[in-house]
């Protein structure tokens, strides 16, 4: 006789993937059917149907930890964010359950995770995709600035590189696992601007960034950069690519990670606020009424990731700091570019990245100087960012996105069709699991008009 006890019912009621087992469901269902019907044949038929149904639900992962946290988020984040989270969740779950889809977990990927002291956040890091920001967040909530009222700028950027790394398996079940992603086309453009148009990789070997070179590589064009990363040896072994432009699924395997939340750079601010609410770190968010130029001294001159600051201003600060420091520290860099020319390149780079209007000329206050404080550049860039056309914040944001799309169009116009095809192959798993469109024309005209945004 099938035994029905309280353990079965309690086990089923928790709906947790680590506790939920098909065996428990079978035992409980058989028990209920036996009580409701004395006809064994009828019980067997109905039991078989119900077991098959429950097994299907279990197989598709309706009650995974990620879905549980997703439902938790429904009461903490607004409707639009919940819609995005659910859509992204369904996309990667569907792809990961495709038996013909050979994802990166079969290639020995080890997800590099960073966790806060309270074990509420578990961030999977992809270089240059909000990774410095979230490492700063984790150090901030760990009170690394020695005061709960301190701002994250008190934490030097280099210190974020020394956070303890863990693996996916080491994360507690209560932690909110998450990652941030970026459109592969836009990610490649930004990497080229930051690493090759600016001074980041001027003195590093393309094939091995650990090897320093004496030759100044300041003439790497975007088209040539794309041709190099799509060489046959990298198409065959993409794991050998530099981590900065390696496919994201080879850095964060979404299938083995089973994330609670997938954030995107296109919706960075809203996704970040949602994650902080979900993890009970909403205290780190500045009050809506305190935003704006009234707090100029605190906001404009700090990257302050948890005090409200536009992503563009945070990135401008980081890139100016890095390029100024590199120019001062490396004699070859000073021989390669003068300081006034470096300032001009920085200004143009921020226009390429969509941070500053294309019509904004380099301010006279920044010209003809052989040294400069980072804050001076930041203040001038802040004033320039206020000159975006538009009468409302929404219209200005729309015009900014349109201007940036035009920049991307122009950047990929001179890239041959053969290279574009190789890019689609190289980043095919990113396109599928992270819900981006691989066709360039979609990117040019309607990339941000899908239901996800």
Short mmCIF file of C-alpha atoms in Angstrom, two decimals:
data_model
loop_
_atom_site.label_atom_id
_atom_site.label_comp_id
_atom_site.label_asym_id
_atom_site.label_seq_id
_atom_site.Cartn_x
_atom_site.Cartn_y
_atom_site.Cartn_z
CA UNK A 1 0.00 0.00 0.00
CA UNK A 2 1.17 3.50 -0.78
CA UNK A 3 2.01 5.34 2.41
CA UNK A 4 0.98 8.99 2.71
CA UNK A 5 2.57 11.02 5.48
CA UNK A 6 3.11 14.66 6.39
CA UNK A 7 6.66 14.62 5.01
CA UNK A 8 5.36 14.20 1.46
CA UNK A 9 2.85 17.01 1.72
CA UNK A 10 5.33 19.35 3.38
CA UNK A 11 7.99 18.52 0.79
CA UNK A 12 5.64 19.27 -2.09
CA UNK A 13 4.33 22.51 -0.61
CA UNK A 14 7.72 24.24 -0.57
CA UNK A 15 8.12 24.18 -4.38
CA UNK A 16 11.90 24.41 -4.23
CA UNK A 17 14.04 22.71 -6.85
CA UNK A 18 16.54 21.41 -4.28
CA UNK A 19 13.71 19.85 -2.22
CA UNK A 20 11.24 19.05 -4.97
CA UNK A 21 11.54 15.55 -6.39
CA UNK A 22 9.39 13.60 -8.79
CA UNK A 23 9.27 10.75 -6.26
CA UNK A 24 7.64 12.96 -3.65
CA UNK A 25 5.03 14.09 -6.13
CA UNK A 26 4.27 10.53 -7.16
CA UNK A 27 3.80 9.34 -3.59
CA UNK A 28 1.55 12.22 -2.64
CA UNK A 29 -0.59 11.94 -5.78
CA UNK A 30 -1.02 8.21 -5.37
CA UNK A 31 -2.06 8.79 -1.77
CA UNK A 32 -4.69 11.37 -2.69
CA UNK A 33 -6.08 9.28 -5.54
CA UNK A 34 -6.29 6.21 -3.34
CA UNK A 35 -8.28 8.12 -0.74
CA UNK A 36 -10.65 9.65 -3.32
CA UNK A 37 -11.30 6.47 -5.27
CA UNK A 38 -11.54 2.80 -4.41
CA UNK A 39 -11.28 1.80 -8.01
CA UNK A 40 -7.67 0.99 -8.64
CA UNK A 41 -7.99 1.14 -12.41
CA UNK A 42 -9.38 4.66 -12.29
CA UNK A 43 -6.69 5.66 -9.83
CA UNK A 44 -3.98 4.26 -12.08
CA UNK A 45 -5.27 6.14 -15.15
CA UNK A 46 -5.68 9.46 -13.40
CA UNK A 47 -2.45 8.95 -11.51
CA UNK A 48 -0.49 8.35 -14.70
CA UNK A 49 -1.90 11.51 -16.27
CA UNK A 50 -1.16 13.62 -13.21
CA UNK A 51 2.34 12.22 -12.79
CA UNK A 52 3.11 12.94 -16.44
CA UNK A 53 1.83 16.50 -16.05
CA UNK A 54 3.80 17.14 -12.87
CA UNK A 55 6.92 15.59 -14.38
CA UNK A 56 6.60 17.95 -17.37
CA UNK A 57 6.29 20.96 -15.07
CA UNK A 58 9.31 19.80 -13.13
CA UNK A 59 11.33 19.26 -16.30
CA UNK A 60 10.69 22.72 -17.75
CA UNK A 61 11.94 24.24 -14.52
CA UNK A 62 8.84 26.13 -13.41
CA UNK A 63 9.96 25.86 -9.80
CA UNK A 64 13.66 26.59 -10.07
CA UNK A 65 15.34 28.94 -7.56
CA UNK A 66 15.53 31.58 -10.28
CA UNK A 67 11.80 31.52 -10.84
CA UNK A 68 11.19 31.77 -7.11
CA UNK A 69 13.32 34.89 -6.86
CA UNK A 70 11.68 36.19 -10.01
CA UNK A 71 8.32 35.97 -8.29
CA UNK A 72 9.85 37.62 -5.24
CA UNK A 73 10.89 40.47 -7.50
CA UNK A 74 7.30 40.91 -8.65
CA UNK A 75 6.42 42.61 -5.37
CA UNK A 76 9.55 44.77 -5.23
CA UNK A 77 9.99 46.07 -8.79
CA UNK A 78 7.55 47.87 -11.06
CA UNK A 79 5.47 46.19 -13.74
CA UNK A 80 7.76 47.11 -16.64
CA UNK A 81 10.80 45.58 -14.95
CA UNK A 82 8.84 42.45 -14.04
CA UNK A 83 7.81 42.10 -17.67
CA UNK A 84 11.41 42.41 -18.83
CA UNK A 85 12.67 39.96 -16.21
CA UNK A 86 10.05 37.38 -17.13
CA UNK A 87 10.75 37.75 -20.85
CA UNK A 88 14.51 37.35 -20.40
CA UNK A 89 13.98 34.43 -18.03
CA UNK A 90 11.82 32.61 -20.56
CA UNK A 91 14.30 33.25 -23.39
CA UNK A 92 17.35 31.73 -21.73
CA UNK A 93 15.37 28.89 -20.15
CA UNK A 94 14.00 27.91 -23.56
CA UNK A 95 17.43 28.02 -25.17
CA UNK A 96 19.13 26.08 -22.37
CA UNK A 97 16.56 23.29 -22.62
CA UNK A 98 17.15 22.89 -26.34
CA UNK A 99 18.86 19.45 -26.62
CA UNK A 100 20.67 20.55 -29.79
CA UNK A 101 22.11 23.67 -28.26
CA UNK A 102 25.73 23.12 -27.21
CA UNK A 103 26.34 25.83 -24.65
CA UNK A 104 29.56 26.89 -23.02
CA UNK A 105 29.13 24.76 -19.90
CA UNK A 106 30.32 21.84 -22.04
CA UNK A 107 33.57 23.73 -22.63
CA UNK A 108 34.64 23.89 -19.01
CA UNK A 109 33.56 27.47 -18.25
CA UNK A 110 33.98 28.50 -14.63
CA UNK A 111 31.65 31.33 -13.74
CA UNK A 112 33.60 33.98 -11.82
CA UNK A 113 31.33 35.12 -9.00
CA UNK A 114 31.55 37.93 -6.46
CA UNK A 115 29.47 37.83 -3.29
CA UNK A 116 28.82 40.40 -0.60
CA UNK A 117 29.48 39.73 3.05
CA UNK A 118 25.80 39.13 3.82
CA UNK A 119 25.44 36.58 0.99
CA UNK A 120 22.59 38.47 -0.65
CA UNK A 121 24.27 39.25 -3.96
CA UNK A 122 26.06 36.80 -6.27
CA UNK A 123 27.35 38.66 -9.32
CA UNK A 124 28.79 36.86 -12.36
CA UNK A 125 31.44 39.12 -13.89
CA UNK A 126 31.92 39.97 -17.57
CA UNK A 127 34.72 42.54 -18.07
CA UNK A 128 33.52 46.00 -19.09
CA UNK A 129 29.85 45.03 -18.70
CA UNK A 130 29.08 46.79 -15.40
CA UNK A 131 31.66 44.64 -13.63
CA UNK A 132 33.63 47.48 -12.04
CA UNK A 133 30.36 49.08 -10.97
CA UNK A 134 29.05 45.96 -9.23
CA UNK A 135 32.38 45.16 -7.63
CA UNK A 136 32.25 48.68 -6.24
CA UNK A 137 28.71 48.05 -5.01
CA UNK A 138 29.81 44.90 -3.20
CA UNK A 139 32.73 46.67 -1.55
CA UNK A 140 30.40 49.52 -0.66
CA UNK A 141 27.77 47.36 1.05
CA UNK A 142 30.63 45.57 2.78
CA UNK A 143 31.40 49.00 4.25
CA UNK A 144 34.83 49.16 2.67
CA UNK A 145 34.72 52.97 2.82
CA UNK A 146 34.69 52.68 6.65
CA UNK A 147 31.43 54.59 6.97
CA UNK A 148 27.92 53.69 5.94
CA UNK A 149 27.46 57.28 4.75
CA UNK A 150 30.56 57.24 2.59
CA UNK A 151 30.31 57.21 -1.17
CA UNK A 152 31.76 54.54 -3.39
CA UNK A 153 34.31 56.94 -4.84
CA UNK A 154 36.12 56.49 -1.52
CA UNK A 155 36.92 52.97 -2.73
CA UNK A 156 39.79 53.12 -5.25
CA UNK A 157 39.00 51.40 -8.54
CA UNK A 158 42.07 49.16 -8.31
CA UNK A 159 40.79 47.69 -5.04
CA UNK A 160 37.81 46.17 -6.83
CA UNK A 161 40.23 43.81 -8.59
CA UNK A 162 41.09 42.17 -5.28
CA UNK A 163 37.62 41.05 -4.30
CA UNK A 164 37.52 37.36 -3.48
CA UNK A 165 36.32 35.23 -6.39
CA UNK A 166 34.07 32.22 -5.93
CA UNK A 167 32.34 29.72 -8.20
CA UNK A 168 28.67 29.14 -8.93
CA UNK A 169 28.57 26.09 -6.69
CA UNK A 170 29.75 28.11 -3.68
CA UNK A 171 26.81 30.51 -3.74
CA UNK A 172 24.14 30.14 -1.02
CA UNK A 173 20.59 29.41 -2.13
CA UNK A 174 19.43 32.71 -0.63
CA UNK A 175 21.74 34.86 -2.78
CA UNK A 176 20.35 36.64 -5.81
CA UNK A 177 22.41 35.37 -8.72
CA UNK A 178 22.61 37.84 -11.55
CA UNK A 179 24.67 39.04 -14.48
CA UNK A 180 24.60 41.98 -16.86
CA UNK A 181 24.81 41.65 -20.62
CA UNK A 182 25.31 43.95 -23.58
CA UNK A 183 24.48 43.79 -27.27
CA UNK A 184 27.51 42.10 -28.93
CA UNK A 185 27.70 44.73 -31.69
CA UNK A 186 27.68 47.61 -29.23
CA UNK A 187 29.99 45.80 -26.82
CA UNK A 188 32.62 45.41 -29.57
CA UNK A 189 32.35 49.07 -30.53
CA UNK A 190 32.76 50.25 -26.95
CA UNK A 191 35.71 47.94 -26.35
CA UNK A 192 37.48 49.25 -29.44
CA UNK A 193 36.90 52.87 -28.39
CA UNK A 194 38.15 52.30 -24.84
CA UNK A 195 41.05 49.97 -25.62
CA UNK A 196 42.34 51.06 -29.03
CA UNK A 197 41.04 54.54 -29.85
CA UNK A 198 42.05 55.48 -26.31
CA UNK A 199 45.30 54.25 -24.80
CA UNK A 200 44.13 51.08 -23.02
CA UNK A 201 45.84 48.50 -25.25
CA UNK A 202 48.34 50.63 -27.13
CA UNK A 203 51.24 48.81 -25.50
CA UNK A 204 49.82 45.29 -25.23
CA UNK A 205 50.04 42.42 -27.65
CA UNK A 206 46.69 41.79 -29.34
CA UNK A 207 46.99 38.02 -29.04
CA UNK A 208 48.28 38.08 -25.45
CA UNK A 209 47.46 41.14 -23.36
CA UNK A 210 49.99 40.05 -20.73
CA UNK A 211 52.80 40.72 -23.21
CA UNK A 212 53.87 44.36 -23.26
CA UNK A 213 55.14 45.93 -26.48
CA UNK A 214 57.35 48.95 -27.05
CA UNK A 215 55.59 49.88 -30.26
CA UNK A 216 52.71 52.31 -29.98
CA UNK A 217 49.61 50.66 -31.48
CA UNK A 218 47.52 53.80 -31.80
CA UNK A 219 46.43 53.14 -35.38
CA UNK A 220 44.21 50.06 -34.87
CA UNK A 221 41.04 50.79 -36.86
CA UNK A 222 37.67 49.35 -35.87
CA UNK A 223 37.41 47.33 -39.10
CA UNK A 224 40.87 45.83 -38.55
CA UNK A 225 40.00 45.04 -34.93
CA UNK A 226 36.95 43.06 -36.10
CA UNK A 227 39.00 41.21 -38.71
CA UNK A 228 41.51 40.15 -36.05
CA UNK A 229 38.95 38.80 -33.58
CA UNK A 230 37.22 36.80 -36.33
CA UNK A 231 40.35 34.99 -37.48
CA UNK A 232 39.84 31.28 -38.07
CA UNK A 233 41.75 30.23 -34.96
CA UNK A 234 39.37 32.29 -32.81
CA UNK A 235 36.29 31.04 -34.62
CA UNK A 236 37.49 27.50 -33.88
CA UNK A 237 38.60 28.29 -30.32
CA UNK A 238 36.75 31.41 -29.07
CA UNK A 239 37.87 30.65 -25.53
CA UNK A 240 41.33 31.87 -26.58
CA UNK A 241 40.06 35.39 -27.23
CA UNK A 242 40.94 38.16 -24.81
CA UNK A 243 38.38 38.26 -21.99
CA UNK A 244 37.39 41.81 -22.95
CA UNK A 245 35.89 40.65 -26.26
CA UNK A 246 35.38 36.96 -25.59
CA UNK A 247 31.72 35.86 -26.03
CA UNK A 248 29.81 36.51 -22.84
CA UNK A 249 28.56 32.92 -22.54
CA UNK A 250 32.20 31.83 -22.26
CA UNK A 251 32.56 34.06 -19.21
CA UNK A 252 29.15 33.58 -17.58
CA UNK A 253 27.43 30.36 -18.61
CA UNK A 254 23.82 31.30 -18.05
CA UNK A 255 22.60 27.70 -18.09
CA UNK A 256 24.77 26.52 -15.20
CA UNK A 257 24.47 29.87 -13.41
CA UNK A 258 20.66 29.70 -13.29
CA UNK A 259 20.41 33.46 -12.61
CA UNK A 260 17.67 35.08 -10.60
CA UNK A 261 17.91 38.20 -12.72
CA UNK A 262 19.47 39.07 -16.09
CA UNK A 263 20.24 42.76 -16.34
CA UNK A 264 21.09 44.61 -19.54
CA UNK A 265 23.20 47.66 -20.13
CA UNK A 266 20.35 49.07 -22.22
CA UNK A 267 18.18 49.19 -19.08
CA UNK A 268 21.00 49.50 -16.56
CA UNK A 269 19.58 52.03 -14.09
CA UNK A 270 16.16 50.38 -13.72
CA UNK A 271 17.62 46.87 -13.47
CA UNK A 272 20.16 47.99 -10.88
CA UNK A 273 17.50 49.56 -8.68
CA UNK A 274 15.41 46.39 -8.90
CA UNK A 275 18.32 44.14 -7.88
CA UNK A 276 19.15 46.38 -4.93
CA UNK A 277 15.51 46.28 -3.81
CA UNK A 278 15.42 42.49 -4.16
CA UNK A 279 18.57 42.14 -2.05
CA UNK A 280 17.31 44.53 0.62
CA UNK A 281 20.00 47.09 -0.18
CA UNK A 282 17.59 49.84 -1.18
CA UNK A 283 19.06 51.98 1.60
CA UNK A 284 21.95 52.64 -0.77
CA UNK A 285 19.74 54.45 -3.27
CA UNK A 286 19.50 58.21 -3.02
CA UNK A 287 16.01 59.62 -2.54
CA UNK A 288 14.29 60.66 -5.77
CA UNK A 289 13.71 64.19 -4.46
CA UNK A 290 17.44 64.69 -3.86
CA UNK A 291 18.49 64.12 -7.47
CA UNK A 292 19.71 66.89 -9.72
CA UNK A 293 22.21 69.71 -9.81
CA UNK A 294 21.40 70.74 -6.25
CA UNK A 295 23.87 68.07 -5.17
CA UNK A 296 26.46 68.96 -7.80
CA UNK A 297 29.45 68.70 -5.49
CA UNK A 298 28.50 65.18 -4.44
CA UNK A 299 27.21 63.92 -7.78
CA UNK A 300 29.18 65.47 -10.60
CA UNK A 301 32.60 64.82 -9.14
CA UNK A 302 32.18 61.23 -8.01
CA UNK A 303 31.42 58.00 -9.77
CA UNK A 304 29.30 57.14 -6.72
CA UNK A 305 27.57 54.02 -8.03
CA UNK A 306 25.00 53.91 -5.27
CA UNK A 307 24.31 57.61 -5.12
CA UNK A 308 22.38 58.52 -8.24
CA UNK A 309 24.62 59.29 -11.14
CA UNK A 310 24.11 58.66 -14.81
CA UNK A 311 26.10 55.75 -16.18
CA UNK A 312 27.79 58.04 -18.68
CA UNK A 313 29.27 60.25 -15.95
CA UNK A 314 30.58 57.22 -14.06
CA UNK A 315 32.26 55.86 -17.19
CA UNK A 316 33.71 59.26 -18.09
CA UNK A 317 35.31 59.49 -14.67
CA UNK A 318 36.82 56.01 -14.84
CA UNK A 319 38.21 56.44 -18.36
CA UNK A 320 39.67 59.89 -17.66
CA UNK A 321 41.36 58.61 -14.51
CA UNK A 322 42.83 55.59 -16.27
CA UNK A 323 44.10 57.45 -19.34
CA UNK A 324 45.59 60.32 -17.34
CA UNK A 325 47.36 57.85 -15.02
CA UNK A 326 48.62 55.75 -17.94
CA UNK A 327 49.96 58.81 -19.75
CA UNK A 328 51.88 59.92 -16.65
CA UNK A 329 53.24 56.46 -15.81
CA UNK A 330 54.36 55.23 -19.25
CA UNK A 331 57.08 57.23 -21.05
CA UNK A 332 56.17 55.54 -24.34
CA UNK A 333 52.63 56.85 -23.99
CA UNK A 334 53.89 60.41 -23.63
CA UNK A 335 56.02 59.90 -26.74
CA UNK A 336 53.02 58.50 -28.56
CA UNK A 337 50.53 61.29 -27.83
CA UNK A 338 50.78 64.74 -26.24
CA UNK A 339 48.60 65.62 -23.28
CA UNK A 340 46.47 68.16 -25.22
CA UNK A 341 45.89 65.53 -27.92
CA UNK A 342 44.97 62.98 -25.26
CA UNK A 343 42.34 65.37 -23.91
CA UNK A 344 40.91 65.79 -27.40
CA UNK A 345 40.85 62.02 -27.92
CA UNK A 346 39.01 61.55 -24.65
CA UNK A 347 36.40 64.12 -25.62
CA UNK A 348 35.90 62.50 -29.04
CA UNK A 349 35.76 59.03 -27.46
CA UNK A 350 32.91 60.12 -25.19
CA UNK A 351 31.06 61.37 -28.26
CA UNK A 352 31.67 57.99 -29.96
CA UNK A 353 30.22 56.28 -26.89
CA UNK A 354 27.14 58.48 -26.91
CA UNK A 355 27.98 60.17 -23.62
CA UNK A 356 28.37 63.67 -25.10
CA UNK A 357 26.57 65.38 -28.00
CA UNK A 358 28.45 65.24 -31.31
CA UNK A 359 27.93 68.99 -31.62
CA UNK A 360 29.74 69.73 -28.33
CA UNK A 361 33.20 71.13 -29.05
CA UNK A 362 36.11 70.67 -26.69
CA UNK A 363 35.81 73.53 -24.15
CA UNK A 364 38.53 76.15 -24.19
CA UNK A 365 39.13 75.41 -20.51
CA UNK A 366 40.52 72.00 -21.52
CA UNK A 367 42.69 73.12 -24.44
CA UNK A 368 46.42 73.84 -24.43
CA UNK A 369 47.13 72.41 -21.00
CA UNK A 370 49.92 70.00 -20.12
CA UNK A 371 48.27 68.78 -16.94
CA UNK A 372 44.77 68.74 -15.54
CA UNK A 373 42.77 67.45 -12.61
CA UNK A 374 40.25 64.75 -13.37
CA UNK A 375 37.54 66.85 -11.75
CA UNK A 376 38.14 69.69 -14.22
CA UNK A 377 37.43 67.40 -17.16
CA UNK A 378 34.40 65.89 -15.40
CA UNK A 379 32.84 69.27 -14.72
CA UNK A 380 33.20 70.39 -18.35
CA UNK A 381 31.78 67.08 -19.59
CA UNK A 382 28.83 67.46 -17.24
CA UNK A 383 28.04 70.91 -18.63
CA UNK A 384 28.33 69.53 -22.17
CA UNK A 385 25.97 66.66 -21.38
CA UNK A 386 23.30 69.21 -20.48
CA UNK A 387 23.27 70.52 -24.05
CA UNK A 388 21.51 67.51 -25.54
CA UNK A 389 18.54 68.79 -27.61
CA UNK A 390 14.99 68.14 -26.46
CA UNK A 391 12.46 69.83 -24.22
CA UNK A 392 11.82 66.93 -21.83
CA UNK A 393 14.02 64.25 -20.30
CA UNK A 394 12.22 61.60 -22.33
CA UNK A 395 12.72 63.43 -25.63
CA UNK A 396 16.38 64.05 -24.81
CA UNK A 397 16.87 60.36 -24.07
CA UNK A 398 15.21 59.42 -27.37
CA UNK A 399 17.43 61.82 -29.30
CA UNK A 400 20.50 60.48 -27.52
CA UNK A 401 19.60 56.92 -28.50
CA UNK A 402 18.99 57.96 -32.10
CA UNK A 403 22.35 59.74 -32.22
CA UNK A 404 24.12 56.71 -30.78
CA UNK A 405 22.42 54.38 -33.27
CA UNK A 406 23.72 56.57 -36.08
CA UNK A 407 27.23 56.25 -34.65
CA UNK A 408 26.89 52.46 -34.65
CA UNK A 409 25.57 52.50 -38.22
CA UNK A 410 28.54 54.53 -39.39
CA UNK A 411 30.96 52.29 -37.49
CA UNK A 412 29.76 49.08 -39.14
CA UNK A 413 29.17 50.54 -42.61
CA UNK A 414 32.74 49.90 -43.74
CA UNK A 415 32.88 46.38 -42.31
CA UNK A 416 32.65 43.74 -45.03
CA UNK A 417 29.81 41.22 -45.20
CA UNK A 418 32.22 38.35 -44.64
CA UNK A 419 33.37 39.85 -41.34
CA UNK A 420 29.79 40.58 -40.29
CA UNK A 421 28.90 36.96 -40.96
CA UNK A 422 31.81 35.77 -38.83
CA UNK A 423 30.73 38.06 -35.98
CA UNK A 424 27.26 36.51 -36.07
CA UNK A 425 28.80 33.03 -35.85
CA UNK A 426 31.30 33.95 -33.13
CA UNK A 427 28.66 35.54 -30.89
CA UNK A 428 25.72 33.32 -31.88
CA UNK A 429 25.28 31.96 -28.34
CA UNK A 430 25.24 35.49 -26.92
CA UNK A 431 22.54 36.49 -29.39
CA UNK A 432 20.38 33.51 -28.47
CA UNK A 433 20.69 33.25 -24.71
CA UNK A 434 20.83 36.98 -23.97
CA UNK A 435 18.03 37.88 -26.40
CA UNK A 436 19.76 40.11 -28.92
CA UNK A 437 19.11 40.16 -32.64
CA UNK A 438 21.96 39.00 -34.83
CA UNK A 439 20.83 40.83 -37.97
CA UNK A 440 22.61 44.20 -38.26
CA UNK A 441 19.64 45.93 -39.91
CA UNK A 442 17.58 45.27 -36.80
CA UNK A 443 20.30 46.96 -34.80
CA UNK A 444 20.39 49.95 -37.09
CA UNK A 445 16.69 50.75 -37.12
CA UNK A 446 14.64 48.94 -34.48
CA UNK A 447 17.05 47.44 -32.04
CA UNK A 448 15.51 49.08 -28.99
CA UNK A 449 11.90 48.73 -30.07
CA UNK A 450 11.38 45.07 -29.15
CA UNK A 451 8.98 44.09 -26.39
CA UNK A 452 11.91 43.62 -24.03
CA UNK A 453 12.45 47.37 -23.88
#
